[in-house]
Coordinates of C-alpha atoms and ligand atoms in Angstrom, one line a residue:
X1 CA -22.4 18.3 -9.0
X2 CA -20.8 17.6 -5.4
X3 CA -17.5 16.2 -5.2
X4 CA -18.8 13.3 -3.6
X5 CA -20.3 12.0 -6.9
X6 CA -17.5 13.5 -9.0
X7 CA -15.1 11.0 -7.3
X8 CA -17.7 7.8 -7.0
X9 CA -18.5 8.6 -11.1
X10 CA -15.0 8.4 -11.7
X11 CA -14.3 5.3 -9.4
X12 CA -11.3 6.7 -7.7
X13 CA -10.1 5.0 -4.2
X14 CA -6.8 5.1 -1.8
X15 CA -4.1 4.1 -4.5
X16 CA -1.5 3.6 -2.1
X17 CA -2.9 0.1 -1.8
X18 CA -5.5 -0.1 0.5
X19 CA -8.1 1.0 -2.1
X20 CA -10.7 2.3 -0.1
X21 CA -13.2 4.0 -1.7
X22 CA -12.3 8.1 -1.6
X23 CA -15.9 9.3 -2.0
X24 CA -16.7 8.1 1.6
X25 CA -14.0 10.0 2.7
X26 CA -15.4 12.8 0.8
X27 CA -18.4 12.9 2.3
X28 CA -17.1 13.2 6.0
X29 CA -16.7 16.0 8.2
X30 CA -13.4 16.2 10.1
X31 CA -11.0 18.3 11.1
X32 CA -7.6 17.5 9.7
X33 CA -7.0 16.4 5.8
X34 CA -3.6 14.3 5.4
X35 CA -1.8 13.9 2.2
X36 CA 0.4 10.6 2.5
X37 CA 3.7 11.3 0.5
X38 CA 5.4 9.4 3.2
X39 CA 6.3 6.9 0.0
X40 CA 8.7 4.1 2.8
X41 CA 8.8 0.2 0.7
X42 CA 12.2 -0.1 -0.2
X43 CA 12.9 0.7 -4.0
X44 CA 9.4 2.1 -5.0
X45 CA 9.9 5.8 -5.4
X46 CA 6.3 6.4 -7.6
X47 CA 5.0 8.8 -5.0
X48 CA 8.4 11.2 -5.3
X49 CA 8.0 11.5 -8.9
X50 CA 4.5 11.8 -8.9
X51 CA 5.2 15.0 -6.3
X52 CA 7.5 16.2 -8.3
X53 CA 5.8 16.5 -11.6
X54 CA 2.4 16.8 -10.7
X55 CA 2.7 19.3 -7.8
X56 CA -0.3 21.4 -8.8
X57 CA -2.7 18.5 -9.5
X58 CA -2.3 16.8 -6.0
X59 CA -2.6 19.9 -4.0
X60 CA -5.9 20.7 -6.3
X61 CA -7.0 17.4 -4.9
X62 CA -6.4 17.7 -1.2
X63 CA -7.7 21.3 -1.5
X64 CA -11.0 19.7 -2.6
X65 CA -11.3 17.5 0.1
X66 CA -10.2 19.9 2.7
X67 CA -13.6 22.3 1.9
X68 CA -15.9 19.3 0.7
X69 CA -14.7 18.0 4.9
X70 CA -14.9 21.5 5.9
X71 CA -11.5 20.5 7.5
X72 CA -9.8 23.1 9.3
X73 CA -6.3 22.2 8.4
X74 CA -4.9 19.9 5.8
X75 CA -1.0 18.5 6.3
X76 CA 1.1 17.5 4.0
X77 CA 3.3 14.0 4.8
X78 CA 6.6 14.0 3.3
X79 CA 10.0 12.8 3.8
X80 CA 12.7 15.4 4.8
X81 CA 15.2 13.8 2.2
X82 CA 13.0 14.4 -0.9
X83 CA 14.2 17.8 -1.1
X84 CA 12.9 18.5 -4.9
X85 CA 9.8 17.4 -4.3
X86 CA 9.2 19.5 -1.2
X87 CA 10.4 22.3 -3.2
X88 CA 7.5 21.8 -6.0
X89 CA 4.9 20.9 -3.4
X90 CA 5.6 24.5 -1.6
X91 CA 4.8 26.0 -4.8
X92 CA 1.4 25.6 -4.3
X93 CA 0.9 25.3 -1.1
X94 CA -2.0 27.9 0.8
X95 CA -2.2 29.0 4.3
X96 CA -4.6 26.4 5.1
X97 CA -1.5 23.3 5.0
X98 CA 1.4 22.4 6.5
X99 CA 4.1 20.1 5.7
X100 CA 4.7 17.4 8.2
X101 CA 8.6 16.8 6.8
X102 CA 9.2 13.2 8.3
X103 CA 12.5 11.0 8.6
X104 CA 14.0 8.4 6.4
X105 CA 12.5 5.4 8.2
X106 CA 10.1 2.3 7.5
X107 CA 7.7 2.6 8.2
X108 CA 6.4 6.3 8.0
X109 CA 4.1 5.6 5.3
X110 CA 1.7 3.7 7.9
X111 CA -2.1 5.7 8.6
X112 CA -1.0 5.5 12.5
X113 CA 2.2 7.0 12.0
X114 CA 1.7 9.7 10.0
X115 CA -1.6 10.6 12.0
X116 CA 0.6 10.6 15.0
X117 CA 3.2 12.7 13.8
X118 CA 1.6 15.2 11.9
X119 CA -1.0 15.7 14.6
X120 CA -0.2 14.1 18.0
X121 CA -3.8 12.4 17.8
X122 CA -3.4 8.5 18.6
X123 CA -5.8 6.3 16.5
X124 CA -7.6 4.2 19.1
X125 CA -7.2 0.4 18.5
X126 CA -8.5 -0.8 15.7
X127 CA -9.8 2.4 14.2
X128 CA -9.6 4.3 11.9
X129 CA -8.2 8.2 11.5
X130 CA -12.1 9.4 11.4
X131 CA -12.4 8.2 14.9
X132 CA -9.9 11.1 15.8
X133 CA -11.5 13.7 13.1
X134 CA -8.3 13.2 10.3
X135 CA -8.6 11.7 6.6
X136 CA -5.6 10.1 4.7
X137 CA -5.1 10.2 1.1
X138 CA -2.0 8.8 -0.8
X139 CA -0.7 11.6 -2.8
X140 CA -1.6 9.8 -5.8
X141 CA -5.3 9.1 -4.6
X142 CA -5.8 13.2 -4.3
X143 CA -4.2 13.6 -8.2
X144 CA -7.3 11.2 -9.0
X145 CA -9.4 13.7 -7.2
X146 CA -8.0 16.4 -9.0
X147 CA -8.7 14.7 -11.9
X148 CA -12.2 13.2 -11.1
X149 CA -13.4 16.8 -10.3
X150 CA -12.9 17.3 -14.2
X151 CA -14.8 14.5 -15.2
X152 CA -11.6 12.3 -15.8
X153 CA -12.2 8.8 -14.9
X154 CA -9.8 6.5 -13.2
X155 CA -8.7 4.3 -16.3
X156 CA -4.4 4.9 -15.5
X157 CA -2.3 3.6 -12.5
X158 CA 1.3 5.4 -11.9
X159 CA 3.6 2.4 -10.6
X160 CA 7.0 2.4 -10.4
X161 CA 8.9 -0.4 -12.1
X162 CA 12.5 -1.6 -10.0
X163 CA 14.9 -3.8 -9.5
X164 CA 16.4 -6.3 -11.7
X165 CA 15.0 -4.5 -14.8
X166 CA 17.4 -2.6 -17.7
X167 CA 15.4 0.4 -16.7
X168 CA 14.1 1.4 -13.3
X169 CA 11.3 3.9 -13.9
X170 CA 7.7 5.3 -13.2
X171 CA 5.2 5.6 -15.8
X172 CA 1.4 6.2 -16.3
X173 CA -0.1 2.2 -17.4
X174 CA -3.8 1.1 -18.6
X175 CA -5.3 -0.4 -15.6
X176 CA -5.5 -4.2 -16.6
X177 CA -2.1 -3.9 -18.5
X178 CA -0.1 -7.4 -17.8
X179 CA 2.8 -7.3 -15.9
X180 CA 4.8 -8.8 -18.8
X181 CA 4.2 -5.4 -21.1
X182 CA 4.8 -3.6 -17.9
X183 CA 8.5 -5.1 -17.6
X184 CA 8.7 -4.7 -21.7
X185 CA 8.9 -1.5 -21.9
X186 CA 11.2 -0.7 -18.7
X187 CA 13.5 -2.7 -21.6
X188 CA 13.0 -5.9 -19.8
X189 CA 14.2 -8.4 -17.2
X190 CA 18.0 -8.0 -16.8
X191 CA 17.9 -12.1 -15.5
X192 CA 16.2 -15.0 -17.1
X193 CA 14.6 -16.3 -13.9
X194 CA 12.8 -14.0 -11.5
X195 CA 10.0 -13.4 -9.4
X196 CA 7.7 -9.9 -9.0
X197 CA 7.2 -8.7 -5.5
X198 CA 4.1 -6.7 -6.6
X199 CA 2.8 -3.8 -4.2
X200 CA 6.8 -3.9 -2.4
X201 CA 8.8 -6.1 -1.1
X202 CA 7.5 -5.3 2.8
X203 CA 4.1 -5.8 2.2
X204 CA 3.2 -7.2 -1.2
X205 CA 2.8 -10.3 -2.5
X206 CA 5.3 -12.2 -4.6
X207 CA 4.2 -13.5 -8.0
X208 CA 5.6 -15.2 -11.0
X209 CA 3.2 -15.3 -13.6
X210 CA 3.4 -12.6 -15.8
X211 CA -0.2 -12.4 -16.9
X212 CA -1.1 -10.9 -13.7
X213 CA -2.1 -7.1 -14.3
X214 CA -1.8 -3.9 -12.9
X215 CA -4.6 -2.4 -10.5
X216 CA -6.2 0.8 -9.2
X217 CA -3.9 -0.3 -6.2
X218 CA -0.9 -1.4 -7.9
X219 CA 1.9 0.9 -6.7
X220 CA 4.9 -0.9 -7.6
X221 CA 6.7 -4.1 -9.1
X222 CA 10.0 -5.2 -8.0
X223 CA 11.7 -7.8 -10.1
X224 CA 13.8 -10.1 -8.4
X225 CA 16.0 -12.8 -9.4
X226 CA 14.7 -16.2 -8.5
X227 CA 17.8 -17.5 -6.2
X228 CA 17.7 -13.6 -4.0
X229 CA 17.6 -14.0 -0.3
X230 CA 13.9 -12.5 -0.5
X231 CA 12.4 -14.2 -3.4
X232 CA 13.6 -17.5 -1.5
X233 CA 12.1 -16.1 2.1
X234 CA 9.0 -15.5 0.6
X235 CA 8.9 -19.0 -1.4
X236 CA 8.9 -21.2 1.9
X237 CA 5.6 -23.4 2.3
X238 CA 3.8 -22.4 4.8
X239 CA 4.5 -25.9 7.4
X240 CA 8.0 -24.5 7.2
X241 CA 7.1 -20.9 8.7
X242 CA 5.7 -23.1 11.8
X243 CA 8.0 -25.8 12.1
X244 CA 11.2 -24.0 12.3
X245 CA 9.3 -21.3 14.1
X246 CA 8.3 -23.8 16.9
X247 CA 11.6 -25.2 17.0
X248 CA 13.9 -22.2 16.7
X249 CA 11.9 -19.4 18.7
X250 CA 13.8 -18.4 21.9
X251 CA 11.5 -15.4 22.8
X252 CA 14.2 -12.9 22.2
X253 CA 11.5 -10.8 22.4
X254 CA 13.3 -8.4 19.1
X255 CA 9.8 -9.0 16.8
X256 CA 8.0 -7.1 19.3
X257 CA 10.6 -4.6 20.6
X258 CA 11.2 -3.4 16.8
X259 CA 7.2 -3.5 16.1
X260 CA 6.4 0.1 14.5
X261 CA 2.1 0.0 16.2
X262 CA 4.2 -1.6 19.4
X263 CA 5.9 1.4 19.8
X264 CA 2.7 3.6 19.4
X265 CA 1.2 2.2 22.2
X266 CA -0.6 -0.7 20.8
X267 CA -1.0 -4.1 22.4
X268 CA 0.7 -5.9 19.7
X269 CA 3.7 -8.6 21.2
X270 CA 4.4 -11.0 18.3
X271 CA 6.9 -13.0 20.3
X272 CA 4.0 -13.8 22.1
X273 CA 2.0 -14.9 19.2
X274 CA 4.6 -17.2 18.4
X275 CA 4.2 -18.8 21.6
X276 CA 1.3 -20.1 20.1
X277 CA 3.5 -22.3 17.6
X278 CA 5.8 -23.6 20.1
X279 CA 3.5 -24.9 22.8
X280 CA 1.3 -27.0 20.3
X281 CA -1.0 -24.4 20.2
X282 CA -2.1 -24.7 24.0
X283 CA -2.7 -21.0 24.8
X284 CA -3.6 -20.1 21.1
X285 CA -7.0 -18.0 21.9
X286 CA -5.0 -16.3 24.5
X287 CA -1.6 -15.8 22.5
X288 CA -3.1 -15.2 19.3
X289 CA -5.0 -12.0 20.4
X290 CA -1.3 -10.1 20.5
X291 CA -1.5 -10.3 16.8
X292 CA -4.9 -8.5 16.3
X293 CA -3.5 -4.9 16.0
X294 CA -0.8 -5.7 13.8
X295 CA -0.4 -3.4 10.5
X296 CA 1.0 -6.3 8.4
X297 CA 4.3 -3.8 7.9
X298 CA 6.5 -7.1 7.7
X299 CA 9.4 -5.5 10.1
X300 CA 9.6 -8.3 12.9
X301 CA 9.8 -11.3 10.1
X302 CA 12.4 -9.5 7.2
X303 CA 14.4 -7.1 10.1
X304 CA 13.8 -7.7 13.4
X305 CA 14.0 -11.8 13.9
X306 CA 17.5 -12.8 14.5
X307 CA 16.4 -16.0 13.7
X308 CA 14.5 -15.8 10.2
X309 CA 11.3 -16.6 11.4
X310 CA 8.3 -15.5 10.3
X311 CA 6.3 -13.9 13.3
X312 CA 4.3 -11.6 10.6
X313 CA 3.2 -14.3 9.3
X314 CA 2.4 -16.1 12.8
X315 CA 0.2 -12.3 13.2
X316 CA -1.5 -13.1 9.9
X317 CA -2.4 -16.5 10.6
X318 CA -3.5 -15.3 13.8
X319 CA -5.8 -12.7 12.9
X320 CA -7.7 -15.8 10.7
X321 CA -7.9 -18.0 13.7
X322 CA -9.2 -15.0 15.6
X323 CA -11.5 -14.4 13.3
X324 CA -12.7 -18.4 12.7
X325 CA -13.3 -18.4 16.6
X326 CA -15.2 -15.3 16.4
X327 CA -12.8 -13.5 18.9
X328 CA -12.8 -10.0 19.1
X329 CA -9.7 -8.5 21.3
X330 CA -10.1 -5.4 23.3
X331 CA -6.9 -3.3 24.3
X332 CA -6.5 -3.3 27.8
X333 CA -4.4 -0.2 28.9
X334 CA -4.3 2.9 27.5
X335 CA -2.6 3.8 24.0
X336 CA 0.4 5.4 25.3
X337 CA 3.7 5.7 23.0
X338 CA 6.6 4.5 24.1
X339 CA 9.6 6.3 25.8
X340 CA 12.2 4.6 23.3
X341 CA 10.2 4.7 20.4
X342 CA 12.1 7.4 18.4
X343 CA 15.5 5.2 18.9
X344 CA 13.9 2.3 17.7
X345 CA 13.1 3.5 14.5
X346 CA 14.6 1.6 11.4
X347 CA 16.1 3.6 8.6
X348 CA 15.9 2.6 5.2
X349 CA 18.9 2.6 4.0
X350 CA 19.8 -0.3 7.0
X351 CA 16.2 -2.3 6.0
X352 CA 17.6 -2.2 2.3
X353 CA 21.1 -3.8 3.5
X354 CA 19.1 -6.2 5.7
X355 CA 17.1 -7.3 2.8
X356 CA 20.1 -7.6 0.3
X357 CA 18.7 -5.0 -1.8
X358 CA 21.3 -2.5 -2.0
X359 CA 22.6 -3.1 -5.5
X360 CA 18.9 -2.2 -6.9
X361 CA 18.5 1.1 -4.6
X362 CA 18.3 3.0 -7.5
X363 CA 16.1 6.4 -8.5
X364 CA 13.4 5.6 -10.8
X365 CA 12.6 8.6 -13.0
X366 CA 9.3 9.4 -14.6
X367 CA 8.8 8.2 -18.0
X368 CA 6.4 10.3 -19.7
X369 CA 6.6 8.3 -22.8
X370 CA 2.8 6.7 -23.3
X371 CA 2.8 2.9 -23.2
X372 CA 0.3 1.3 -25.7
X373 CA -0.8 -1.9 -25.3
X374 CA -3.6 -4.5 -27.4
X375 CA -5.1 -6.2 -24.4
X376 CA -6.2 -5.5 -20.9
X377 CA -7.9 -7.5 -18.4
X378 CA -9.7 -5.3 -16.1
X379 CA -11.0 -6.8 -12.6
X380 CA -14.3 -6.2 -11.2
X381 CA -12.6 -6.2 -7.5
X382 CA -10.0 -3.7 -7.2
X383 CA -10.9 -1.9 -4.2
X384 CA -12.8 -2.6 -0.4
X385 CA -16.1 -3.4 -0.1
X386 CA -18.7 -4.5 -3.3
X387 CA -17.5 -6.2 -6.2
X388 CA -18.8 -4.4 -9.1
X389 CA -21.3 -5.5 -11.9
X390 CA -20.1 -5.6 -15.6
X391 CA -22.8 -3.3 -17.3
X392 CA -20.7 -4.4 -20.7
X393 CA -21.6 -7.3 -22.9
X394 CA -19.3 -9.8 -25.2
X395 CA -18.8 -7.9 -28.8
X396 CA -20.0 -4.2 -27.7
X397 CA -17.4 -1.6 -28.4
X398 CA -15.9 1.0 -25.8
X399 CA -13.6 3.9 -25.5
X400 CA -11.1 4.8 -22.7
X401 CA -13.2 6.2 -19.6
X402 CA -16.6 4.5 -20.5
X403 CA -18.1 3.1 -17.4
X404 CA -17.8 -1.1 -17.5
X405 CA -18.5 -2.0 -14.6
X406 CA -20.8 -0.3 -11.2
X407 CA -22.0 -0.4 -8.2
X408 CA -24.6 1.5 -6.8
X409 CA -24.0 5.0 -4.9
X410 CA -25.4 3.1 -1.8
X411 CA -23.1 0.8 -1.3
X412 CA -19.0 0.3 -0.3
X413 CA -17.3 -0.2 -3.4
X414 CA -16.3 1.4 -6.5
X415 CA -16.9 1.9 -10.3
X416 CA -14.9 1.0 -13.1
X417 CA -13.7 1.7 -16.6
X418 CA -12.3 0.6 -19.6
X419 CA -8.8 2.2 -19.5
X420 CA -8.1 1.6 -23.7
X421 CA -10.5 1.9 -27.0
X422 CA -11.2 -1.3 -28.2
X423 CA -13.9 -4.1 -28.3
X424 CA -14.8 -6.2 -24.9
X425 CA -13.9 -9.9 -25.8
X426 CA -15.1 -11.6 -22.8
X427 CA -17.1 -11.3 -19.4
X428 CA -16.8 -13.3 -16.4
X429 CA -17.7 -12.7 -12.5
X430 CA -14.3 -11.6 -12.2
X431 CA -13.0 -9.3 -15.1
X432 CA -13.6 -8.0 -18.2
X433 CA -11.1 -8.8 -21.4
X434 CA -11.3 -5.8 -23.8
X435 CA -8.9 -6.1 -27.1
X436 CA -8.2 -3.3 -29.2
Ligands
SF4_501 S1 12.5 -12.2 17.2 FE1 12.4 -14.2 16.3 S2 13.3 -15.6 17.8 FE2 12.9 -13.6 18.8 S3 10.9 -13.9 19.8 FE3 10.5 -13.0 17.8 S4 10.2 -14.7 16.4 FE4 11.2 -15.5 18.3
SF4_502 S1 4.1 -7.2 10.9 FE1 5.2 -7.5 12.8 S2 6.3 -5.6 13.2 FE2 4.6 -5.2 11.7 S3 2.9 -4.5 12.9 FE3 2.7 -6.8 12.7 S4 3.7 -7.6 14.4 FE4 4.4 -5.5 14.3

């Protein structure tokens, strides 16, 4: 059986968080295979310990895809400090790969970065790494790879668990597993009060109900306490983002001179996106088209803004109203980096003072210990593209790795399984409930 099937049987997609479907990727031909190890939100450290224990597996993986790609070169992203790791990754390492060893910055972990760095190639706007013959895979996506080419379905998620817990760590969960058994059996919340910043502080979203569950994408939860300076950042309605944004903005300019795809080259200027805010939205088709490149990496609203405004969120809003009005932006100059882009950089270490983090900037060590759990809710949407079907019914019984819900081989989207034994209690358009 080709890879290609081997990975779309086992439903395995980007588990970084972008959960694209990896058999596409499979099936291309390109030059240049990337492994992302280039792990950069502050306090999730899943991807280190995942390198560092399961060295063998993940190159197994990206040595699949470099032959099914017939790639002549695969590239290996990871950060200079994670010595250990890089130390059990060159273990295994062939001719045919080369470790791009990158800086401690935020954030490296971006597609367009690495690309850029590992292989000088540019990602034209709004494309994607095939356009330039590369394909990037989170570290953990190729493990899945690894696995899927021995028949092992996706059914666990690696996440790291940080912040105010009693015991910051990374562990193997059921997909579908609620974030409330999650953050029992780090040993619990060290605060009464708190909020989850789930997929990072950067870029995730914040949630407080604990019945939310983990994903194929899921890579991390950071607990928070309720009153911290990001929980309460976050928290702000949305009227307040543009009010104090029109009033306060003096076009410093900072949000776009910090902006990581500004930097590469890419038309994207969020102070001028903001300008849409403070002139009543006179200008907004014009102003609003600075936003349409933007990664979403959350740099100009939580570092750059002297001000604490929210110009990433101005971008997102943006990109909607772009969208709405059916306007499609074109870059017009060449994608050309710029010449002060390498002092620009922001190191972690500073992000995590800006964002008041420092007293959870912790390691969070692989738990090996296997969690076991009565209940998971699995959703039928955990990736890009097609929902899948539920091909289980109310009552029927199933075992870890059965297939519970598909899509077909035709379309964008991917399959999924029951990740626990146990008997399916309910079946909506959205999930399925399965109780051991
Ligand atoms: S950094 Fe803040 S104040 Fe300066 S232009 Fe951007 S949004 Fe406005
Ligand atoms: S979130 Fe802000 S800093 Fe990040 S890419 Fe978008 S505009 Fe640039």
């Amino acid at each position: 059986m080709s890879l290609f099937k081997k990975i779309f049987d086992a439903g395995v997609v980007g588990a970084g968080g972008a959960g694209f479907p990896a058999h596409v990727k499979a099936k291309s031909k390109v030059e240049y295979v990337l492994a992302n190890g280039a792990e950069c939100e502050p306090l999730i450290h899943k991807d280190y310990e995942l390198m560092f224990h399961f060295p063998k597996e993940i190159i197994k993986g990206l040595e699949l895809l470099i032959e099914s790609t017939s790639a002549k070169k695969g590239f290996f992203g990871i950060k200079e400090k994670n010595v250990k790791a890089i130390s059990e990754i060159s273990k295994y390492l062939n001719g045919k790969t080369e470790l791009t060893k990158l800086g401690d910055f935020y954030p490296s972990g971006d597609e367009y970065e690495l690309v850029y760095e590992a292989t000088g190639r540019l990602i034209p706007p709004a494309g994607i790494p095939l356009d330039i013959g590369c394909v990037v895979n989170n570290v953990e996506t190729l493990y899945n790879i690894a696995m899927a080419e021995k028949d092992i379905t996706v059914t666990k998620k690696f996440i790291c668990v940080a912040g105010a817990v009693k015991n910051p760590s990374s562990f193997f969960v059921p997909v579908g597993i609620s974030f409330k058994d999650v953050i029992d059996f780090t040993g619990g919340s060290k605060v009464k009060e708190f909020g989850i910043f789930v997929g990072g502080v950067m870029m995730g979203h914040l949630a407080f109900d604990l019945n939310e569950v983990v994903t194929k994408t899921t890579a991390g939860i950071i607990v928070l306490p309720k009153e911290h300076y990001l929980i309460k950042r976050k928290n702000q309605p949305e009227q307040n983002w543009h009010r104090i944004g029109k009033s306060a903005c003096d076009q410093c300019s900072y949000c776009t001179e910090f902006c990581p795809r500004y930097l590469l080259g890419y038309q994207v200027e969020p102070h001028k996106v903001m300008r849409s805010l403070q002139f009543t939205k006179t200008g907004a088709a014009v102003w609003n088209q600075m936003a349409d490149l933007c990664c979403s990496c959350g740099l100009c609203t939580l570092y750059a803004c002297p001000e604490d405004l929210y110009p990433k969120e101005a971008c997102d809003n943006a990109k909607v109203e772009m969208r709405i009005a059916g306007i499609k932006f074109a870059q017009q100059k060449p994608v050309k980096v710029h010449p002060i882009k390498d002092g620009r950089r922001v190191p972690l270490k500073q992000l995590i003072m800006k964002l008041k983090l420092q007293d959870y900037d912790v390691d969070a060590p692989f738990n090996s210990k296997n969690i076991s759990v009565s209940k998971v809710k699995i959703p039928l949407q955990q990736h890009i593209g097609v929902k899948a079907k539920a091909n289980v019914k109310q009552g029927q019984t199933v075992k870890a790795g059965n297939l519970i819900g598909r899509v077909n081989e035709n379309e964008l989207g991917s399959n999924i399984h029951s990740s626990i034994n146990g008997r399916v209690t309910e079946v909506t358009n959205k999930y399925i409930l399965i109780e051991s």
